[in-house]
Amino acid sequence: MADPVTTPSLLDSLAPLLRTWLPRQRWFSGKGRPVTGFSPVAVTELLPPHGRLGLYHLLLRVHQPDVRGPGDVYQFLIGVREALPPRLAPALIGHVDEGPLAGRTVYEALYDPRPAEVLLEALRTRARIGSLRFDRDPGHDIRTGLVARLITAEQSNSSVVYGDTFILKLLRRVVPGVNPDLEIPLALAREGCPRVPAPTAWARAEVEHEEPYVLAVLQPFVRGAADGWELALRELAKGEDFVAEACALGRATAEVHTALARALPTVTLGHAQLRALSEGMRQRLGAAVQAVPALRPYEEGLRQAYADLDRPAAGGHAWTAQRIHGDLHLGQCLRAADGTWSLIDFEGEPARPLAERRLPQPPVRDIAGMLRSFDYAAHSVRPPAPDWARGCRAAYCAGYAQVAGRDPRTDAVLLRAFETDKAVYEVLYEARHRPDWLPVPLSAIRRLAASDQEARP
Ligand SMILES: Nc1ncnc2c1ncn2[C@@H]1O[C@H](COP(=O)(O)OP(=O)(O)O)[C@@H](O)[C@H]1O
Ligand SMILES: O=P(O)(O)O[C@H]1O[C@H](CO)[C@@H](O[C@H]2O[C@H](CO)[C@@H](O)[C@H](O)[C@H]2O)[C@H](O)[C@H]1O
């Protein structure tokens, strides 16, 4: 008879394999430091391992040297088979040598339709398995028989599409507490805002002494959609402008902001709050300079953008902070076949703490993110196309003003500070995740540090 698979014996078997596999995953944010071990937060057997297909859901705390705090928690869906069929070769994690799974192969189960369908079935039936809680909007049914396929895009998380009807986003680095990727779309759905796909179902883990972890969100799949980034690059390659789409995106952003200001609390920003904002920006710049020395020559110039924010009459306008998208860029905008735009991925900047991502923010922060994105597209092609970006940036702000009633360019000081903050974030992001892309945000850093008009709408 096979040995029982206890949590310690399972982890003993998997840890050596996960230690080498995890750092190679795009969604792992602890790159650059070795993974030394794992401790279990929740381990759930979804299918017993001694049949043809075993399936485990794991929430594991990852240990790395020189990391402050207890270490990040990641979500894994691990399949167990005798051998992997060739179509699952890219999903291989490794072969287990010892323990109760000895001789078996473990793999990233999201590549495999059957395990992914187990998750959909759990959502459909509102299952409770171990510490996992699956739930869905009672107003929406989930059909059975939808076939699953993993999206292979470059992502911070992992997404599975079910028969072109639903898309399930499985969060990879998870934190206890309310997750904006579920909270914001639910709030917008309650407001009847059609610019964001409304969540159909979601999964959480209930762990003792902690708030529940949001693990996954299921949404309607926008069929035949293209994201703003691919569309923008396509137009750039053809030498076409993108102003009509940029204007529509500005309107869509303003619709979402207007609905969020109705749905969730807003606050007026006084001088003290503006100082706190600029202080946060200065601290992030300081940390980024430490991590990416190529920023150092521009540090003083960049700090000027934040100093302008500290002046009591910065713009002379009483700004309001509200819940926003938090990491808006062209890749977060989907254009459906009928030409309408939706915004997705309300998780915020993944590297920032959850509490910070849920704070009300000036909506200009999202606008700055989109302006940076037009600039990104224009500087990721050869030769760079700064006029293309300028046209998009102006059209986007004009479209925003049509719906919101205020042109973001009026708030030039705030806009420049947030654009600078975003470009600094991007330098750090690219240095960590895509070093080949570093020149793109660095070219904006040079312009922003010199207060060059080219970086402005
Ligand atoms: N509702 C949707 N309909 C169609 N495609 C979607 C939908 N939501 C997300 N996608 C696709 O999945 C990709 C990843 O989704 P996203 O929420 O941005 O995940 P991540 O946080 O991992 O970047 C998007 O770039 C988009 O192509
Ligand atoms: O994974 P997310 O989509 O939540 O966002 C992270 O990854 C993005 C890249 O995939 C990164 O965006 C940067 O590159 C984009 C082009 O690939 C560009 O359109 C954005 O303007 C630029 O910021 C994003 O910053 C990061 O949080």
XYZ file of C-alpha atoms and ligand atoms in Angstrom, residues 26-27 151 153-161 165-172 181 196-198 218-228 230 325 327 329-334 342-348 350 429, ligand 1:
80
model
C 7.876 35.087 -14.783
C 5.455 35.692 -11.901
C -2.974 31.787 -21.447
C 1.113 35.681 -22.107
C 3.801 37.358 -20.018
C 1.933 37.863 -16.763
C 2.370 38.698 -13.103
C -0.259 36.018 -12.371
C -1.658 33.062 -14.351
C -4.926 32.996 -16.313
C -7.004 30.148 -17.701
C -9.712 30.645 -20.333
C -16.750 32.154 -21.925
C -14.801 32.857 -18.737
C -11.281 33.740 -17.728
C -9.919 32.726 -14.325
C -7.047 34.722 -12.929
C -5.093 32.773 -10.357
C -3.114 35.198 -8.221
C 0.436 34.007 -7.649
C -8.558 42.861 -8.014
C -14.986 46.486 -16.369
C -15.943 42.774 -16.679
C -17.979 41.944 -13.559
C -13.425 34.399 -12.586
C -14.772 36.970 -15.086
C -16.585 36.856 -18.407
C -14.041 36.495 -21.226
C -14.090 39.425 -23.674
C -14.120 37.534 -26.985
C -11.954 38.564 -29.894
C -10.374 41.261 -27.739
C -7.016 42.846 -28.424
C -5.163 44.711 -25.719
C -4.181 48.338 -26.100
C -0.704 45.161 -29.156
C -6.951 51.425 -11.023
C -1.369 50.273 -12.400
C -1.202 50.959 -18.819
C -2.090 49.955 -22.380
C -1.822 46.240 -21.565
C -4.655 46.651 -19.035
C -7.107 47.908 -21.659
C -9.034 45.461 -23.837
C -12.737 47.510 -20.919
C -10.187 47.999 -18.164
C -8.812 44.937 -16.357
C -6.367 43.998 -13.588
C -7.138 46.192 -10.575
C -4.489 44.536 -8.436
C -2.384 47.723 -8.393
C 2.210 44.172 -7.483
C 10.330 46.795 -12.527
N -12.032 39.606 -19.148
C -11.061 39.303 -20.044
N -11.371 38.942 -21.328
C -10.397 38.624 -22.229
N -9.103 38.585 -21.934
C -8.725 38.932 -20.677
C -9.691 39.307 -19.674
N -9.027 39.586 -18.518
C -7.718 39.392 -18.791
N -7.528 39.004 -20.090
C -6.245 38.660 -20.750
O -5.394 38.090 -19.773
C -4.169 38.841 -19.669
C -3.721 38.883 -18.218
O -4.706 39.481 -17.388
P -4.319 40.454 -16.195
O -5.515 40.653 -15.336
O -3.654 41.685 -16.724
O -3.261 39.559 -15.399
P -1.849 39.920 -14.711
O -2.166 40.596 -13.405
O -1.254 38.577 -14.506
O -1.041 40.778 -15.634
C -4.519 40.225 -20.227
O -3.416 40.860 -20.789
C -5.560 39.902 -21.280
O -4.949 39.590 -22.505
